[in-house]
Coordinates of C-alpha atoms in Angstrom, one line a residue:
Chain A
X125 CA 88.9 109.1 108.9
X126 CA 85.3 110.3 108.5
X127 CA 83.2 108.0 110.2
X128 CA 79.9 107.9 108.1
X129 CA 76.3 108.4 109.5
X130 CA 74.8 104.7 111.7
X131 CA 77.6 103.6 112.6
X132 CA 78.4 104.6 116.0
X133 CA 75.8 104.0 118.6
X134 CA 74.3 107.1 120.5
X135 CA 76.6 107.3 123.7
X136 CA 79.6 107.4 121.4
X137 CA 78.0 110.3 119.6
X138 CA 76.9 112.2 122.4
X139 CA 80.1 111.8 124.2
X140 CA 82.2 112.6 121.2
X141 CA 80.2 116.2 120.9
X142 CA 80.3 116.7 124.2
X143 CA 84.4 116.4 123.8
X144 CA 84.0 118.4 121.0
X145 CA 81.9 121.2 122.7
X146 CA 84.4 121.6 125.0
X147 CA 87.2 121.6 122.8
X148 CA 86.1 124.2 120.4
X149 CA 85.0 126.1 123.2
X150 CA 88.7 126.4 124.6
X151 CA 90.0 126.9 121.0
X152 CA 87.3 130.0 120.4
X153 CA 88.7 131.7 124.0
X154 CA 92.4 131.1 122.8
X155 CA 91.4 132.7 119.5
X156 CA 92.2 136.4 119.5
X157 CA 91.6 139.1 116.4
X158 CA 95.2 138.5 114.9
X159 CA 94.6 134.0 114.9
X160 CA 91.5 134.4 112.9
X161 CA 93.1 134.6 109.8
X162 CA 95.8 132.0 109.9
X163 CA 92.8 130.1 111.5
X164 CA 90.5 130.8 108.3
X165 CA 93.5 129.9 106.3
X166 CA 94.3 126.3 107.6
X167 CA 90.4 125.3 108.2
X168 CA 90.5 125.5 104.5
X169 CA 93.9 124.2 103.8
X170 CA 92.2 120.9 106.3
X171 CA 88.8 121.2 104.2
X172 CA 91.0 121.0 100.8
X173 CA 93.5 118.4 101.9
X174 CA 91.0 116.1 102.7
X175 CA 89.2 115.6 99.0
X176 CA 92.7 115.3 97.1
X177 CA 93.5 111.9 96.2
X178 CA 97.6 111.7 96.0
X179 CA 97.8 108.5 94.5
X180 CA 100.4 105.8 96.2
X181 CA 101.1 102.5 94.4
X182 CA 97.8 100.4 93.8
X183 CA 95.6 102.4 96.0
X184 CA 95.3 106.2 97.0
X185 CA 95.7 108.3 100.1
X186 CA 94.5 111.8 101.3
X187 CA 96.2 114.3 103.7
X188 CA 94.7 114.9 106.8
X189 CA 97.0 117.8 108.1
X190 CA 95.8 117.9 111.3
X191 CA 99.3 117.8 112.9
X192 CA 99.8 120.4 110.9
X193 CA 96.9 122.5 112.4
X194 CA 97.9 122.0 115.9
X195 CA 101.4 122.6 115.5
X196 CA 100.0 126.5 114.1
X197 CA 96.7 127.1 115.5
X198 CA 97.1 124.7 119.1
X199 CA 93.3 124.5 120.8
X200 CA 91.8 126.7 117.9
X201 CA 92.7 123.5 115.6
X202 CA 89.1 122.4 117.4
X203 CA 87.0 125.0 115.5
X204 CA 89.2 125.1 112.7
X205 CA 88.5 121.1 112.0
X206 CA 84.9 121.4 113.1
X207 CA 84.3 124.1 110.6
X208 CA 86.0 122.2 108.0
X209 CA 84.4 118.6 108.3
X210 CA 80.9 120.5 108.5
X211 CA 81.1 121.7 105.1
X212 CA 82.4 118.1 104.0
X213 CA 79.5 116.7 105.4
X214 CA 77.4 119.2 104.3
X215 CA 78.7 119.7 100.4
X216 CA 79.5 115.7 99.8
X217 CA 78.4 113.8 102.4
X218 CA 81.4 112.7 103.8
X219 CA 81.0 111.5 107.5
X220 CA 77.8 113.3 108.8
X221 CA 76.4 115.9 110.7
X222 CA 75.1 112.9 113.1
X223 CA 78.7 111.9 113.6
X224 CA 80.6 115.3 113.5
X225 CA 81.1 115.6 116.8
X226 CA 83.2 112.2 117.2
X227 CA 84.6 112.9 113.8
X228 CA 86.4 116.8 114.8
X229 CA 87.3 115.2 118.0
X230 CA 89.0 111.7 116.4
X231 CA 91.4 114.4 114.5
X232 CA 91.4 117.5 116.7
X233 CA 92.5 116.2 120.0
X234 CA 95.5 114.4 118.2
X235 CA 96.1 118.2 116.9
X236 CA 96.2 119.8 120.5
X237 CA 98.4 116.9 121.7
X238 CA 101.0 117.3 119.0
X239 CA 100.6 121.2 120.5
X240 CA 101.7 120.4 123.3
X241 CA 104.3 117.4 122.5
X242 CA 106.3 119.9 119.9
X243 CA 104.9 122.8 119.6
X244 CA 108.3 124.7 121.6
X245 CA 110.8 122.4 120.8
X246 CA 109.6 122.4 116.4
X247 CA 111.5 125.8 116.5
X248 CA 114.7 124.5 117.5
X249 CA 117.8 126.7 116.1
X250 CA 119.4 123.1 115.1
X251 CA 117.3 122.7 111.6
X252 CA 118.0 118.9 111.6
X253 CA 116.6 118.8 114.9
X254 CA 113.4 120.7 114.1
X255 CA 113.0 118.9 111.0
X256 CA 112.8 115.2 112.6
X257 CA 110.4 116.9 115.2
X258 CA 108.6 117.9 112.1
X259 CA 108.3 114.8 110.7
X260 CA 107.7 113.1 113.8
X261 CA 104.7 115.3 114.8
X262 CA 103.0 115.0 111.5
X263 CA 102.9 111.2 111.7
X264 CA 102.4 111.2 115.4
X265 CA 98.9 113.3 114.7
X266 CA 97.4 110.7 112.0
X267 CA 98.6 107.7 114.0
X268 CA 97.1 109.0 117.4
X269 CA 93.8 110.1 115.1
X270 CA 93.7 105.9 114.1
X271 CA 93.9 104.8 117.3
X272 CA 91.4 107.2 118.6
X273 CA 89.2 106.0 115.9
X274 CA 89.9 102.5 116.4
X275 CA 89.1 103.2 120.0
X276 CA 85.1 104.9 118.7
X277 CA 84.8 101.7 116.6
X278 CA 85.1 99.0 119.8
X279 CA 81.7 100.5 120.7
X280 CA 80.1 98.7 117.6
X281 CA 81.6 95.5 118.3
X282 CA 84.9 95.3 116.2
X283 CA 88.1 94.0 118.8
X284 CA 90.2 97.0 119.0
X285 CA 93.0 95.6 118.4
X286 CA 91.8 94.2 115.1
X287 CA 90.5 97.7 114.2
X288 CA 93.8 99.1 115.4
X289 CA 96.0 97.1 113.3
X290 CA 93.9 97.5 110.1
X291 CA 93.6 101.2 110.7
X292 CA 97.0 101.9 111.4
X293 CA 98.7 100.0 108.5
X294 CA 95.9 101.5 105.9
X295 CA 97.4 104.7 107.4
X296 CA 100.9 104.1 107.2
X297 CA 101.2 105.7 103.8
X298 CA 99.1 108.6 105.0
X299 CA 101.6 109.1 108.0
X300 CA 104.9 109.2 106.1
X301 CA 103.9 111.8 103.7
X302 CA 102.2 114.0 106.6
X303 CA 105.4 114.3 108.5
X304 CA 107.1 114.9 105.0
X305 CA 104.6 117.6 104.5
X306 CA 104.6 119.1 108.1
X307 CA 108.4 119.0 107.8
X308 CA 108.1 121.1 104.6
X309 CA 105.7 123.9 105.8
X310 CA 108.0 124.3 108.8
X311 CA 111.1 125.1 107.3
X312 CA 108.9 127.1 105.0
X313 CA 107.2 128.9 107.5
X314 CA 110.3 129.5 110.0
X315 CA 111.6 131.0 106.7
X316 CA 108.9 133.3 105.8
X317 CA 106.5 133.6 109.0
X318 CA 107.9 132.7 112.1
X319 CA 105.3 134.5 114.1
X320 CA 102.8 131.7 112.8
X321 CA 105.2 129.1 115.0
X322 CA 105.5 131.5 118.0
X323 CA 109.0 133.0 117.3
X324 CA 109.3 136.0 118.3
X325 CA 110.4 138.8 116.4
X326 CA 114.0 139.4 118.8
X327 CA 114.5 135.5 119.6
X328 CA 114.2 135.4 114.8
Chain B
X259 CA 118.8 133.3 113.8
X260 CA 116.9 134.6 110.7
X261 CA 118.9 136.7 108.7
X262 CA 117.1 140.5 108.5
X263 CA 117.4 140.4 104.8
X264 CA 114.5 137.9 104.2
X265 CA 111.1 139.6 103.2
X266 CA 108.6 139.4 105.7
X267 CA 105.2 138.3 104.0
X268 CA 101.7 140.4 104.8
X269 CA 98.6 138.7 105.2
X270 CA 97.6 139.0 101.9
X271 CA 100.8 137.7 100.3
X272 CA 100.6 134.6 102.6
X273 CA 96.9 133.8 101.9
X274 CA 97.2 134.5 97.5
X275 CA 100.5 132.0 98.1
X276 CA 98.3 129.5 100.0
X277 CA 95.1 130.0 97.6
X278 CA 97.8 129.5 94.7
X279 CA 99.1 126.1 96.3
X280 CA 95.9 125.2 96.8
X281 CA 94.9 126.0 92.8
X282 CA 98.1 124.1 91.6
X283 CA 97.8 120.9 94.2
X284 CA 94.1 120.9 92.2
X285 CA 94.6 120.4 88.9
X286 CA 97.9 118.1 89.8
X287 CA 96.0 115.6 91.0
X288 CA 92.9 115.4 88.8
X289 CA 91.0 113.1 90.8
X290 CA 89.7 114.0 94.4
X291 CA 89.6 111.1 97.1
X292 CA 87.9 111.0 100.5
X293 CA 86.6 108.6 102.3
X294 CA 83.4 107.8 101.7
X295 CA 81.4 104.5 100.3
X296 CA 78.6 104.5 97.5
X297 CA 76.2 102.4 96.9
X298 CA 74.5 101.5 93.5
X299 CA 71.6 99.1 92.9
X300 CA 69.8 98.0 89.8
X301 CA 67.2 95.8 88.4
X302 CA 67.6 93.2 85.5
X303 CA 64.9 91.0 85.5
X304 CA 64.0 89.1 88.5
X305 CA 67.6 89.9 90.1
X306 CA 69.2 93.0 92.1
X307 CA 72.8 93.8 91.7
X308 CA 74.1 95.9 93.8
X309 CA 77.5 97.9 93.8
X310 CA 80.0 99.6 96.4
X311 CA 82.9 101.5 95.5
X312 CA 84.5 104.4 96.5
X313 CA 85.0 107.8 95.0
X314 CA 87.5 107.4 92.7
X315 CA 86.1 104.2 91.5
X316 CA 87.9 101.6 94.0
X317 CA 85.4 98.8 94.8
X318 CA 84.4 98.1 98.1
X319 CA 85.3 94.2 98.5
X320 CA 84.1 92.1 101.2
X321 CA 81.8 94.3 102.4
X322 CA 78.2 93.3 104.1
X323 CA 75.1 93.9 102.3
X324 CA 71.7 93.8 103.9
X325 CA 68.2 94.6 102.3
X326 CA 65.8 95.9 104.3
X327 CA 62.0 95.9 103.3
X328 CA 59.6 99.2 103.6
X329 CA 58.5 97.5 107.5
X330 CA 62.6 97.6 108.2
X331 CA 62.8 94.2 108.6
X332 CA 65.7 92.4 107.3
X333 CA 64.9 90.3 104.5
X334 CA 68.6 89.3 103.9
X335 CA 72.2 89.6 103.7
X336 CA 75.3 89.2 101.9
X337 CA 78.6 90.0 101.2
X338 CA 80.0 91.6 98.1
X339 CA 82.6 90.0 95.4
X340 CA 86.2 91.3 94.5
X341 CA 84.3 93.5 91.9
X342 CA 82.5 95.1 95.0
X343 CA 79.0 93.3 93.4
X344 CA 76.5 91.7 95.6
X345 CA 73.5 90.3 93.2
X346 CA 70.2 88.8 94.7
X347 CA 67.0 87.4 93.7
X348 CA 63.9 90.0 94.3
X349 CA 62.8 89.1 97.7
X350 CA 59.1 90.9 97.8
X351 CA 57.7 93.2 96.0
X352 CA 58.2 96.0 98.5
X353 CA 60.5 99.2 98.8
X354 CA 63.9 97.7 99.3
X355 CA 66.5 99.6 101.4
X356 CA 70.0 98.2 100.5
X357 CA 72.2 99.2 103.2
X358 CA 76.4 98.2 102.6
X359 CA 78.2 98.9 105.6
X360 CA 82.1 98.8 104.5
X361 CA 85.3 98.7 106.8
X362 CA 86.3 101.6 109.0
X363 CA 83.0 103.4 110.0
X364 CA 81.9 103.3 106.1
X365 CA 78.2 103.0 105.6
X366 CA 75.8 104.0 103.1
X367 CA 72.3 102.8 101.9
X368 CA 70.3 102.9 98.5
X369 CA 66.5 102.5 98.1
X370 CA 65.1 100.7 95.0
X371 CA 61.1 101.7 95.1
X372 CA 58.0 98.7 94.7
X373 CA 57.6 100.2 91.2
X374 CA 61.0 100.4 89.7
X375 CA 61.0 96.4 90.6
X376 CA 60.0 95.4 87.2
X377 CA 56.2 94.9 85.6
X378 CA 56.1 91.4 87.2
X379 CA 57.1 89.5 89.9
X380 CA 58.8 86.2 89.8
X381 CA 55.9 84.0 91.2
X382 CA 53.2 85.9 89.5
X383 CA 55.2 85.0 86.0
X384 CA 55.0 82.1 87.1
X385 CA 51.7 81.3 87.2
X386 CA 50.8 82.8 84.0
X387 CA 52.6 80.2 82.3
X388 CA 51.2 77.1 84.3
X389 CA 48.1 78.6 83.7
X390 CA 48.5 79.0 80.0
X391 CA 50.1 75.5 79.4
X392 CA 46.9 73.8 81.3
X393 CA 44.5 75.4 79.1
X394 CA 46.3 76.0 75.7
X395 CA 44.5 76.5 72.9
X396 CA 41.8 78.7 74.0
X397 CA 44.0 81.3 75.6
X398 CA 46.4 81.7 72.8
X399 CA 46.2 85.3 73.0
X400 CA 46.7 85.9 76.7
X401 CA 50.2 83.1 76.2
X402 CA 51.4 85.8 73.0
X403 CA 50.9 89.1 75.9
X404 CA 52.7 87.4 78.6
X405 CA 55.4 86.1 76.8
X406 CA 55.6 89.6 74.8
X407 CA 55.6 90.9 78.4
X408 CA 58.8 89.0 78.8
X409 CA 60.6 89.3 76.0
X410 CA 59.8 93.2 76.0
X411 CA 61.1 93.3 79.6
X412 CA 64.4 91.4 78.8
X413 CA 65.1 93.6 75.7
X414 CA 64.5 96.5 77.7
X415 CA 67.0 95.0 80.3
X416 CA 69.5 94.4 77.2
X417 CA 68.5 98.2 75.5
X418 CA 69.2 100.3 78.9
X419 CA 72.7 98.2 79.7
X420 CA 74.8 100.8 78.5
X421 CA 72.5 103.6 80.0
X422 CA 73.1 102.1 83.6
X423 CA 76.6 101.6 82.9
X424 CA 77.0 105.4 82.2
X425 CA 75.1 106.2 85.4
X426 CA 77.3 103.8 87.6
X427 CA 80.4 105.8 86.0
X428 CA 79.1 108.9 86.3
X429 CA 78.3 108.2 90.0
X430 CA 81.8 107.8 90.6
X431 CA 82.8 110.6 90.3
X432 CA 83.9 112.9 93.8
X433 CA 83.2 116.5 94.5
X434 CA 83.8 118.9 91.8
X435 CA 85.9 122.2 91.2
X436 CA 82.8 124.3 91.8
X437 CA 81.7 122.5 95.1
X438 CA 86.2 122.9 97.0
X439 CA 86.6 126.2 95.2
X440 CA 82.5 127.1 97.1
X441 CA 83.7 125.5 100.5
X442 CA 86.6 127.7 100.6
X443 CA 84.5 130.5 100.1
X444 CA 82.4 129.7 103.0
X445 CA 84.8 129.3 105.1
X446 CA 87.0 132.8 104.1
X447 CA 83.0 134.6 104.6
X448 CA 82.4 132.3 108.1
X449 CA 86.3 133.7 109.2
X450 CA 85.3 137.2 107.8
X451 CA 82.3 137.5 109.9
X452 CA 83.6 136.1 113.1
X453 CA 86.2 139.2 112.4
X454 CA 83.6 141.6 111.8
X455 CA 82.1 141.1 115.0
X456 CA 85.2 141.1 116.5
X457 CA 86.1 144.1 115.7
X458 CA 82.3 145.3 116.2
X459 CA 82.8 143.9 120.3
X460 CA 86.8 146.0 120.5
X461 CA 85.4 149.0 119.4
X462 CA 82.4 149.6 122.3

């Protein structure tokens, strides 16, 4: 998902920032005293998911937990990704600081959609029901995240829906073990920390 | 309805269990993954091979090649193997920036200076010997220097083999312990100074 440095022509850039700008500007107003640390904590849960390999039959795949992020942190999933792809780019080179902007908003925006697609109904009392929502927004966020970024890559010539198709089936893998693992921390965190998911105390 | 008996988890609690997934999920999976292409070039003789893989060691198949000369202009272009290898015949003797640009927004580039290009170039050698054959017997010395010149230069290729190999491996590897286990900490100081002012701006 990290689009290196080159690739994308200027417009794309600037316009992806600009996106970005805007997005991380919402998230830092939405962010109050007690969502900076569960923020901290998931920007490096992202920055950490992204460099381990979970191997997966002949080839290997890596998390990208950003349906995770925006099912917890909503718009602050903005600065939280930003935050966590510039030290990727910064400490290996992955993507680039060129290309950050496009890059945060190719798996951020997915984030604050998935906010707003499940982030009420996820805490249904009915845990099969809130489990499948689970699942579903956790693949949702890494398909919607190819699709963007098939969408960046029509600028440099490929046919989207070439770029869509390989994209999405390289991501498949990726998507089924994202909703596995979003549907994990929820029942985890409805168990432990339902605050984190917007429950309140009386409704828990 | 969450029963009243579960413990509630501080701050604290939730971020050592998080740090502690994060340790375990770590030395699981020994090999770290992102996505990001490398390029590798080297010299044997009068030919260039060039490599692209990922880290982790998967080759980068069927991507395009281009070399680039110290001016930018293209000088040519390829495509590389199954094994990920692209080889070519020096063009010039110039700086040559080897630029692979792989699926999916991949692209990296690697520069192979004038002087690393070997002692002689492939017309110049050339010469030597059509000069040498024309006018044999009084030369014999300078026939004995270039032909040492050769044979010195294709020992040398055969001697350092195994020390090129090792650098090729050792490029393969991804980001280390020290480098995740440092990002983290950036990002914990970044959150803890956003707090700090925070709390600095609440209390005027």
């Amino acid at each position: 998902m990290h689009i290196s440095e080159g690739v994308l022509s200027p417009p794309v850039l600037v316009a992806g920032a600009a996106l970005t700008a805007a997005g991380v500007a919402m998230g830092l107003r939405k962010m109050d005293n007690e969502k900076i640390p569960r923020v901290a904590v998931l920007t490096a849960a992202f920055f950490v998911a992204s460099l381990i390999r979970v191997p997966l039959g002949p080839s290997s795949v890596h998390l990208i937990l950003n349906g995770l992020l925006g099912l917890v942190l909503g718009w602050a999933a903005f600065p939280a990704i930003l935050v966590g792809l510039a030290l990727q780019a910064i400490l290996f080179q992955f993507g680039g600081l060129t290309t950050l902007g496009a890059n945060t908003f190719i798996m951020a925006a997915p984030a604050v959609l998935c906010y707003y697609l499940f982030g009420r109904s996820v805490t249904s009392k009915h845990p099969g029901v809130a489990t499948t929502l689970a699942f579903v927004c956790g693949f949702s966020a890494v398909l919607f995240s190819a699709l963007l970024l098939a969408a960046c890559l029509v600028f440099t010539g490929e046919s989207f829906l070439h770029a869509a198709r390989i994209l999405v089936l390289a991501h498949l893998p990726v998507m089924f073990l994202e909703g596995l693992v979003v549907a994990f921390c929820l029942a985890f965190l409805m168990k432990v920390k339902p605050e984190l998911l917007g429950v309140t105390h009386a409704a828990g | 309805m969450l029963p009243v008996s579960y413990p509630r988890l501080t701050w604290t609690a939730t971020l050592v269990i998080s740090a502690l997934g994060i340790i375990a999920f770590l030395t699981l999976s020994t090999r770290v993954y992102a996505h990001k292409v490398n390029v590798f070039a080297w010299v044997e003789g009068d030919m260039v091979f060039v490599e692209g893989y990922y880290p982790g060691g998967k080759k980068a198949q069927n991507s395009l090649v281009e070399v680039y000369n110290s001016r930018g202009e293209k000088l040519l272009e390829g495509k590389t193997n199954k094994k990920g290898e692209f080889s070519f015949k020096i063009p010039a003797k110039d700086d040559l920036r080897i630029v692979l640009t792989a699926s999916m927004g991949h692209k990296n580039d690697f520069t192979i200076a004038a002087g690393d290009l070997g002692g002689l170039e492939p017309s110049s050698k050339e010469s030597i010997t059509t000069t040498t054959k024309a006018d044999a017997p009084p030369s014999a010395t300078t026939v004995d220097m270039s032909r040492l010149q050769v044979m010195i230069d294709e020992a040398l290729d055969r001697k350092l083999d195994p020390v090129i190999k090792l650098i090729r491996n050792t490029r393969k590897d991804g980001p280390g312990v020290t480098e995740i286990v440092g990002g983290i900490g950036y990002i914990m100081g970044l959150f803890g100074l956003v707090m700090y002012f925070k709390s600095k701006q609440e209390r005027k």
